[in-house]
mmCIF file of C-alpha atoms in Angstrom:
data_model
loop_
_atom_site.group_PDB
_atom_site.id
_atom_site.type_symbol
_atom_site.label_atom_id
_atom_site.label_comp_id
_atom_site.label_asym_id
_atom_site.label_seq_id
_atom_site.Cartn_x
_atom_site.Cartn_y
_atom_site.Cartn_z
ATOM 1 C CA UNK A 10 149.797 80.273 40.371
ATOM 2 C CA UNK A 11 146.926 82.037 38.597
ATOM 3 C CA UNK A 12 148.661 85.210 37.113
ATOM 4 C CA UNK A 13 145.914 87.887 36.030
ATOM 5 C CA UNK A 14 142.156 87.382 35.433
ATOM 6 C CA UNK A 15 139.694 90.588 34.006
ATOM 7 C CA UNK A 16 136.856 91.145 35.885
ATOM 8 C CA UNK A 17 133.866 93.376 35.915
ATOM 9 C CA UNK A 18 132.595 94.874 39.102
ATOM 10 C CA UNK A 19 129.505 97.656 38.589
ATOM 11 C CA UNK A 20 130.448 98.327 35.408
ATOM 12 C CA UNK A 21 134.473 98.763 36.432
ATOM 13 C CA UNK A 22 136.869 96.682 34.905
ATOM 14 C CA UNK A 23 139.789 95.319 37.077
ATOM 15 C CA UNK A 24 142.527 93.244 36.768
ATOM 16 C CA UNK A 25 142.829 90.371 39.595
ATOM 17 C CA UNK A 26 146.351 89.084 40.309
ATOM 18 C CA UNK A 27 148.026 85.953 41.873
ATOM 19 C CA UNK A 28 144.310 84.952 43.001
ATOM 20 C CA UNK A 29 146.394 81.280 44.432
ATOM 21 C CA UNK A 30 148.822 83.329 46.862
ATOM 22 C CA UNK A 31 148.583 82.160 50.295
ATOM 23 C CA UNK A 32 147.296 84.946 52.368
ATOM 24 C CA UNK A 33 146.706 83.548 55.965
ATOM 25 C CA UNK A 34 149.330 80.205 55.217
ATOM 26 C CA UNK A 35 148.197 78.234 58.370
ATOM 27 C CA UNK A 36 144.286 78.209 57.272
ATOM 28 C CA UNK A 37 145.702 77.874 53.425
ATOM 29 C CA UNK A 38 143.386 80.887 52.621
ATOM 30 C CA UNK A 39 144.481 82.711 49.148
ATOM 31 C CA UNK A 40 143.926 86.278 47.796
ATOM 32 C CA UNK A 41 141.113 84.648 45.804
ATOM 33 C CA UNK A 42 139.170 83.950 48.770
ATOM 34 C CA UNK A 43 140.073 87.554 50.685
ATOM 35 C CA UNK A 44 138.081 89.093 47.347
ATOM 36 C CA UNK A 45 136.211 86.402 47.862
ATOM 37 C CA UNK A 46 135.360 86.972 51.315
ATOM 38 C CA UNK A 47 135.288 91.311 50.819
ATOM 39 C CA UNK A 48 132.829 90.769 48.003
ATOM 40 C CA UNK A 49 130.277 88.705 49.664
ATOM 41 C CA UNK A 50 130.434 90.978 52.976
ATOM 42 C CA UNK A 51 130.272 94.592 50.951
ATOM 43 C CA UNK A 52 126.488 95.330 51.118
ATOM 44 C CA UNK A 53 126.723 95.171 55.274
ATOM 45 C CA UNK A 54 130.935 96.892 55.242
ATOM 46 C CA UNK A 55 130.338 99.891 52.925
ATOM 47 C CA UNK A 56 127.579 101.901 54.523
ATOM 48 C CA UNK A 57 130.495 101.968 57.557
ATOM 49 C CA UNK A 58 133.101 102.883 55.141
ATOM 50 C CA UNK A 59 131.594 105.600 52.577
ATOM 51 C CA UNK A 60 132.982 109.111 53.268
ATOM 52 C CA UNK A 61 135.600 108.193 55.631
ATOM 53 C CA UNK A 62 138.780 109.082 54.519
ATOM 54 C CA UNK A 63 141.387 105.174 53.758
ATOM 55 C CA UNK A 64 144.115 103.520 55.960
ATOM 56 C CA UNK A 65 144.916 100.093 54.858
ATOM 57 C CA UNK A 66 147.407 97.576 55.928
ATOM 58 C CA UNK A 67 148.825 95.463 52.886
ATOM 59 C CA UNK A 68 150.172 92.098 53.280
ATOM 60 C CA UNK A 69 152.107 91.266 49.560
ATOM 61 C CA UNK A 70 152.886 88.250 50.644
ATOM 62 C CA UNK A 71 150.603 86.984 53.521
ATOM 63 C CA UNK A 72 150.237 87.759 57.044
ATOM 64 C CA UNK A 73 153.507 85.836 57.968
ATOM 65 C CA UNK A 74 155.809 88.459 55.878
ATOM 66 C CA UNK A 75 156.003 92.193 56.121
ATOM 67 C CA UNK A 76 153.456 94.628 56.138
ATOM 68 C CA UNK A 77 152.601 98.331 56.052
ATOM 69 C CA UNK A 78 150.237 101.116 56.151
ATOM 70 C CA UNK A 79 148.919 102.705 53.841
ATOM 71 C CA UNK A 80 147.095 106.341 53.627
ATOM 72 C CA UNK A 81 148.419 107.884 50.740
ATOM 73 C CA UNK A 82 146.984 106.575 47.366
ATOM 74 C CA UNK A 83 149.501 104.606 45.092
ATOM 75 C CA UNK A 84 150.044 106.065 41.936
ATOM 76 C CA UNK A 85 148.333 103.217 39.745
ATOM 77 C CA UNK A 86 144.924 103.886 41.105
ATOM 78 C CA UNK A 87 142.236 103.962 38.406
ATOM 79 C CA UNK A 88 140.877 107.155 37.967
ATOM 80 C CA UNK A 89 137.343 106.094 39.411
ATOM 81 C CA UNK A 90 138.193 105.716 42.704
ATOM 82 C CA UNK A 91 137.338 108.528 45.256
ATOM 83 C CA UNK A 92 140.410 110.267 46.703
ATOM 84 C CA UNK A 93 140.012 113.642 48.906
ATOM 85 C CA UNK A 94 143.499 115.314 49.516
ATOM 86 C CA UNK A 95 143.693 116.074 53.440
ATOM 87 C CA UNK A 96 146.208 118.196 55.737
ATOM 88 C CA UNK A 97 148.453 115.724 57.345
ATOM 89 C CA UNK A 98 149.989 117.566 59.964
ATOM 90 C CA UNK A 99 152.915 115.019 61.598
ATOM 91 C CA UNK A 100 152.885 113.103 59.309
ATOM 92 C CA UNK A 101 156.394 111.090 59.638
ATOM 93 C CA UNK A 102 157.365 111.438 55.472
ATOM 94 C CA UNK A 103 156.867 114.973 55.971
ATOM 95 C CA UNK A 104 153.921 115.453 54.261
ATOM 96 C CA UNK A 105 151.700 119.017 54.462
ATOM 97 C CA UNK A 106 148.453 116.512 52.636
ATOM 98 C CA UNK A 107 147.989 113.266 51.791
ATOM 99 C CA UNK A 108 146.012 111.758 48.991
ATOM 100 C CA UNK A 109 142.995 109.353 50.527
ATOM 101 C CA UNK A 110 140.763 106.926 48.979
ATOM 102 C CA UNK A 111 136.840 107.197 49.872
ATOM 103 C CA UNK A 112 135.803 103.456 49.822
ATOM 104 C CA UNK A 113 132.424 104.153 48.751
ATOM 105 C CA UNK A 114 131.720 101.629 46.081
ATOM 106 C CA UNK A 115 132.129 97.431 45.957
ATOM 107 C CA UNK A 116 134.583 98.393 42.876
ATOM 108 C CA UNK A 117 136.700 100.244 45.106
ATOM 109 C CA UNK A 118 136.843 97.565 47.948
ATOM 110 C CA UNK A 119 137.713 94.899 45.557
ATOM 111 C CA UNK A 120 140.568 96.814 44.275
ATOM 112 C CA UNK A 121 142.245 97.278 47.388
ATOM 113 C CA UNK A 122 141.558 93.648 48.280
ATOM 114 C CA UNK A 123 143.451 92.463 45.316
ATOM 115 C CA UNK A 124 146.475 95.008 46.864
ATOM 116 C CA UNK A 125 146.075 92.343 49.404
ATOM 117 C CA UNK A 126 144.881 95.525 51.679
ATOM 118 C CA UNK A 127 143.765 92.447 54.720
ATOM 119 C CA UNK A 128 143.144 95.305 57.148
ATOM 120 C CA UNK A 129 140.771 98.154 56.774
ATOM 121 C CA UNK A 130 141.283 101.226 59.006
ATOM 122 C CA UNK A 131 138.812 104.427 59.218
ATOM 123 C CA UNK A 132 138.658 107.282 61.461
ATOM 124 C CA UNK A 133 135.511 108.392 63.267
ATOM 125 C CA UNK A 134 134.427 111.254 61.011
ATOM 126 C CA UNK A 135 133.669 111.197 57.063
ATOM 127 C CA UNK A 136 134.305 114.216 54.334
ATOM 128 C CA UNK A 137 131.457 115.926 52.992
ATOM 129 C CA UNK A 138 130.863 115.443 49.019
ATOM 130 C CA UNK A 139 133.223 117.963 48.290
ATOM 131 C CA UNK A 140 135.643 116.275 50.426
ATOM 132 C CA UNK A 141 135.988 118.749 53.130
ATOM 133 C CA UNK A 142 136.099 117.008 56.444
ATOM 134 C CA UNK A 143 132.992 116.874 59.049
ATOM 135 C CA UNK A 144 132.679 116.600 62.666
ATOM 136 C CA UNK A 145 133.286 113.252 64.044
ATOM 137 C CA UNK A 146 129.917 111.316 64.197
ATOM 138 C CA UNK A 147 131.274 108.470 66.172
ATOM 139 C CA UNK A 148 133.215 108.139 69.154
ATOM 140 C CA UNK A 149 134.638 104.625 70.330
ATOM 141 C CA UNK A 150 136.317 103.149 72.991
ATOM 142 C CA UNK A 151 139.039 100.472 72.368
ATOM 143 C CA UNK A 152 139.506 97.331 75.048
ATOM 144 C CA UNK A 153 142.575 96.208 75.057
ATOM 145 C CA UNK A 154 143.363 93.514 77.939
ATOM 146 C CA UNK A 155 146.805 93.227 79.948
ATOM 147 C CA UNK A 156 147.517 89.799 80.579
ATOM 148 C CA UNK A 157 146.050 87.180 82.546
ATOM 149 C CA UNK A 158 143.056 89.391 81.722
ATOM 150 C CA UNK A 159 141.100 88.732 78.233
ATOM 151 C CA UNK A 160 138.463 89.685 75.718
ATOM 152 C CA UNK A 161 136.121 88.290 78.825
ATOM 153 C CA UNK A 162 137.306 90.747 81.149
ATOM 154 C CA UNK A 163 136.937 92.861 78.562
ATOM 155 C CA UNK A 164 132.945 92.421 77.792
ATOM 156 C CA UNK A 165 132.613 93.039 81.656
ATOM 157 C CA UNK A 166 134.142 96.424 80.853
ATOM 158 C CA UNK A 167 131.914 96.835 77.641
ATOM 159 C CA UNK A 168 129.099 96.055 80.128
ATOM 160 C CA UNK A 169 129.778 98.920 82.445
ATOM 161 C CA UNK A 170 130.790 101.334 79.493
ATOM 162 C CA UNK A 171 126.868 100.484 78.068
ATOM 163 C CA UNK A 172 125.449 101.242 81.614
ATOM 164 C CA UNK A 173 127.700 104.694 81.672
ATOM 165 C CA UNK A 174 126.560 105.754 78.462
ATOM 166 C CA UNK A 175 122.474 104.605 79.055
ATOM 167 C CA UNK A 176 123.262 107.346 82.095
ATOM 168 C CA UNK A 177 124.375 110.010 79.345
ATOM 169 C CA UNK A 178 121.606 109.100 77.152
ATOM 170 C CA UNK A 179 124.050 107.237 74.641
ATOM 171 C CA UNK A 180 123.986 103.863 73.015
ATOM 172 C CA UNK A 181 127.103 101.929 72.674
ATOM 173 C CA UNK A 182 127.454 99.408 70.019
ATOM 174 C CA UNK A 183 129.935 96.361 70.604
ATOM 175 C CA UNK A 184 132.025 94.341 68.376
ATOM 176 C CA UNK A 185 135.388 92.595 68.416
ATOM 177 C CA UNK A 186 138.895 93.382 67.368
ATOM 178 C CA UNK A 187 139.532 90.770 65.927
ATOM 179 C CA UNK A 188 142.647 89.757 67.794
ATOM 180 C CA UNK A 189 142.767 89.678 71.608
ATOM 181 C CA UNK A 190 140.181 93.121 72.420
ATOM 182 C CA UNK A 191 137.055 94.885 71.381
ATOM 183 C CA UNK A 192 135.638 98.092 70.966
ATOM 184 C CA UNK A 193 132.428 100.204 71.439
ATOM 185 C CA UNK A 194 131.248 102.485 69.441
ATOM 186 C CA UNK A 195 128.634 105.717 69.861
ATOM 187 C CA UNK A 196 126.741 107.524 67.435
ATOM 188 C CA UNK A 197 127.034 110.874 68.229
ATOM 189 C CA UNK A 198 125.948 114.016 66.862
ATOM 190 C CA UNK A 199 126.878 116.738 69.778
ATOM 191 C CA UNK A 200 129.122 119.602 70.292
ATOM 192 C CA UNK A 201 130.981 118.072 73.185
ATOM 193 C CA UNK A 202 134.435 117.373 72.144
ATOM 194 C CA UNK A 203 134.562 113.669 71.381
ATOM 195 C CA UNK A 204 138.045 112.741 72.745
ATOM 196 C CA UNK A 205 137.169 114.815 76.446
ATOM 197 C CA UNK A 206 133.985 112.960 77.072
ATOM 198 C CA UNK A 207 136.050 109.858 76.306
ATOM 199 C CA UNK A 208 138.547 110.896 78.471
ATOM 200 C CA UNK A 209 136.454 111.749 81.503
ATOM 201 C CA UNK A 210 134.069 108.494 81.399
ATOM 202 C CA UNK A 211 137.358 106.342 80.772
ATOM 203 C CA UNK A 212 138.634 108.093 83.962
ATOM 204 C CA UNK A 213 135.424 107.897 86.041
ATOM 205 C CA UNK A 214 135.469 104.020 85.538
ATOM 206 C CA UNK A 215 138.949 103.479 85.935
ATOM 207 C CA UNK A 216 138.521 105.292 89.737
ATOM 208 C CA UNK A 217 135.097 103.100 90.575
ATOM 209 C CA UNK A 218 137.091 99.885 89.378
ATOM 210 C CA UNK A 219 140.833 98.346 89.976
ATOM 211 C CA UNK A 220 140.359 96.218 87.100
ATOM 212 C CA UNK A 221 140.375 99.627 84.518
ATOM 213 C CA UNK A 222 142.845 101.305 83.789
ATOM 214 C CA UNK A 223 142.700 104.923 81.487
ATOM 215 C CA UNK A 224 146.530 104.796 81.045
ATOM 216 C CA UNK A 225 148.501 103.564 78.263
ATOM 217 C CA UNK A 226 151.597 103.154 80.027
ATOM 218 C CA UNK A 227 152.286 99.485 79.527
ATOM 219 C CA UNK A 228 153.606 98.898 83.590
ATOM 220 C CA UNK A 229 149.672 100.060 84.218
ATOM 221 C CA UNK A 230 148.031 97.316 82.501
ATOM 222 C CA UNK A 231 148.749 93.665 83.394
ATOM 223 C CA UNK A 232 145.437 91.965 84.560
ATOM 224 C CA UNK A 233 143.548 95.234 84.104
ATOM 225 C CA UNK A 234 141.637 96.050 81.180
ATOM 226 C CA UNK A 235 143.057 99.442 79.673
ATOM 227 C CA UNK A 236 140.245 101.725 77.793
ATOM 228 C CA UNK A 237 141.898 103.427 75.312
ATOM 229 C CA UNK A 238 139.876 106.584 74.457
ATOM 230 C CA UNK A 239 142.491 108.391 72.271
ATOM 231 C CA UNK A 240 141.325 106.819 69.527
ATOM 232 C CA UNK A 241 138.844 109.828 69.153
ATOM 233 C CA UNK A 242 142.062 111.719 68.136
ATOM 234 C CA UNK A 243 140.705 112.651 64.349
ATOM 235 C CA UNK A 244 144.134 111.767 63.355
ATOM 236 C CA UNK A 245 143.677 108.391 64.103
ATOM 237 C CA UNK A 246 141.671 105.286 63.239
ATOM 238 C CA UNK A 247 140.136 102.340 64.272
ATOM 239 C CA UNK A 248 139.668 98.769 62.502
ATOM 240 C CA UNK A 249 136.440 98.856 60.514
ATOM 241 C CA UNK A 250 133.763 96.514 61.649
ATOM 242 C CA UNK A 251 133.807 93.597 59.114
ATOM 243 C CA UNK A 252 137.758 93.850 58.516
ATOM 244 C CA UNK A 253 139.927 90.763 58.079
ATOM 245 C CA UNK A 254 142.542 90.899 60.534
ATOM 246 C CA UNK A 255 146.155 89.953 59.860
ATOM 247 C CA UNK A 256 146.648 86.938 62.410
ATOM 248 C CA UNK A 257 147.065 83.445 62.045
ATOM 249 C CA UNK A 258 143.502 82.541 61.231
ATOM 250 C CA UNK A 259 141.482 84.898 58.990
ATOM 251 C CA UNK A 260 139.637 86.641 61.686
ATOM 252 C CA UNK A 261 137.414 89.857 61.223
ATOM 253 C CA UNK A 262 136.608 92.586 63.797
ATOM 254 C CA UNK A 263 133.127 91.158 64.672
ATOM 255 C CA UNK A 264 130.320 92.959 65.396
ATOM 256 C CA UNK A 265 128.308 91.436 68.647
ATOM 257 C CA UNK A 266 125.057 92.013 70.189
ATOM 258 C CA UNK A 267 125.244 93.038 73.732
ATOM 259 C CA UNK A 268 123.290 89.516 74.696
ATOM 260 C CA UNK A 269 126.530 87.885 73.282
ATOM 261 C CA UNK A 270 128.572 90.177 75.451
ATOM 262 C CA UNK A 271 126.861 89.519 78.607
ATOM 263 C CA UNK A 272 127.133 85.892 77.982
ATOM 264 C CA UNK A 273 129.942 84.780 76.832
ATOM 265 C CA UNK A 274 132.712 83.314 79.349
ATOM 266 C CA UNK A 275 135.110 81.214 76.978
ATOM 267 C CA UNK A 276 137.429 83.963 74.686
ATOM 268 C CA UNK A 277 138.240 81.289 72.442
ATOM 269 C CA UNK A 278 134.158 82.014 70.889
ATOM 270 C CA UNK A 279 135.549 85.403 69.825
ATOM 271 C CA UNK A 280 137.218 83.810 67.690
ATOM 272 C CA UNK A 281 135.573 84.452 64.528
ATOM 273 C CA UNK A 282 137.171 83.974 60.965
ATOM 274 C CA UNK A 283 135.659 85.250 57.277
ATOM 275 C CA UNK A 284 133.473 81.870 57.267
ATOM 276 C CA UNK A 285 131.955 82.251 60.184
ATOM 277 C CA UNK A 286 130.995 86.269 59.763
ATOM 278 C CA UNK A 287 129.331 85.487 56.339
ATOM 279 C CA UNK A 288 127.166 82.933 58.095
ATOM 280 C CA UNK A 289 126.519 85.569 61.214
ATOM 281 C CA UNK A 290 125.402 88.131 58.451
ATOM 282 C CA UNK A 291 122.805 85.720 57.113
ATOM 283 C CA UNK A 292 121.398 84.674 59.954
ATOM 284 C CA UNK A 293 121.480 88.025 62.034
ATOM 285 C CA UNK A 294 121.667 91.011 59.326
ATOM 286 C CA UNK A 295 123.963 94.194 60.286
ATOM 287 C CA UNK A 296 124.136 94.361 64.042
ATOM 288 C CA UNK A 297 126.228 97.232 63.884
ATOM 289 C CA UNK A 298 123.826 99.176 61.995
ATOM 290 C CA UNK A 299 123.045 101.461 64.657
ATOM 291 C CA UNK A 300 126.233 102.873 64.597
ATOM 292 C CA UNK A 301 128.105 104.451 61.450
ATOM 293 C CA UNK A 302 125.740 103.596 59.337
#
């Protein structure tokens, strides 16, 4: 197993470890090909990731063996990476602030990618340059389907959630999980209180359709599809578009165009790994540029 190898990234220098380890086993995908992968996608990832405070979720030793979050900045962190200190009120260690990064720079992203940091978590808001935070400037809704129902069922609700929004005068921007759901996202830049109007539409349509349900109660939600809109909680966060996810296959939270969602029947095509991203990226650019960006 390849041990340590010095690299230069924008002028950083940074020490790359166990490049051979097997990351995602069952696709035989190793650390060097998560940097690999991270790398090559940065110039589309990090105009959705700069100002907006870190959660990561580190896999050591692959996505078959354990796991955790991570907000608070470990204490080997060069000196060049971006870190805001933030209240953390609940926080479960007890915390009264926690140390974030700021992934703002490909230097930055390739350090946490060689923490074997697979997952990339951000909340809906971003810190100002002087690292005091900002009203949110994205809301999103999160799909999650209750078996029998799927991702399918859950572009039908993506559908209606676009047609809602048009009616607001919003745009919604799609794009997978990753895993089994999706999300849409919305620019926003007005004084309404992000998490209410989320609230209310995810109400209206659960009342004008049985399939939709608003509540998180797990009895609620087989065959519906349950739109989860307390993700708007600024104590929260959401997968980053372009994140690896930590499943069997190295998939990434995709984004889609809303032809895709309208025709797409078969939830095995959401299915989308590292490979086929990078090739999505070339061919189609940034189609979720209208929305964090």
């Amino acid at each position: 197993m390849t041990r340590k190898v010095r690299v230069e990234v924008e002028g950083r220098h940074l020490t790359l470890t166990n490049l051979d380890k097997l990351m995602y086993p069952a696709a035989s995908f190793t650390k060097a090909e998560v940097i690999d992968y991270y790398t090559r996608i940065a110039p589309v990832l990090l105009p959705h990731l700069r100002g907006r405070p870190l959660t990561v979720k580190r896999y050591p030793d692959g996505v078959d063996a354990q796991f955790f979050f991570e907000k608070n900045v470990p204490g080997h962190t060069p000196g060049w990476v971006r870190t805001v200190t933030l209240p953390a009120p609940g926080s479960t260690k007890g915390r009264e602030t926690i140390d974030f990064a700021v992934m703002d720079d490909l230097a930055t992203l390739v350090y946490y990618a060689n923490l074997a940091a697979l997952e990339i978590h951000v909340p809906m808001w971003r810190v100002s340059e002087r690292g005091e935070p900002l009203p949110p400037d994205t809301l999103v809704f999160d799909l999650d389907p209750g078996a029998p129902a799927t991702i399918v069922e859950c572009c039908e609700v993506a559908l209606l959630l676009r047609e809602a929004l048009a009616g607001d005068g919003h745009e919604g921007v799609p794009k997978t999980s990753g895993k089994k759901g999706m999300q849409v996202y919305v620019p926003w830049d007005g004084d309404e209180d992000t998490s209410a109007y989320a609230r209310a539409l995810a109400r209206r349509l659960e009342r004008e359709h049985a399939f939709i349900t608003s509540v998180m109660a797990k009895r609620e939600r087989p065959g519906k599809v349950f739109i989860d809109w307390s993700q708007n909680n600024p104590a929260k966060t959401t997968v980053a578009p372009y994140s690896l996810r930590a499943a069997e296959l190295p998939t990434v939270s995709t984004p889609l165009s809303w032809e895709e969602v309208d025709a797409w029947r078969d939830p095995g095509q959401f299915v989308l790994t590292a490979q086929d991203v990078l090739e999505r990226v070339g061919k189609h650019g940034d189609l979720f540029r209208a929305s964090t960006a």
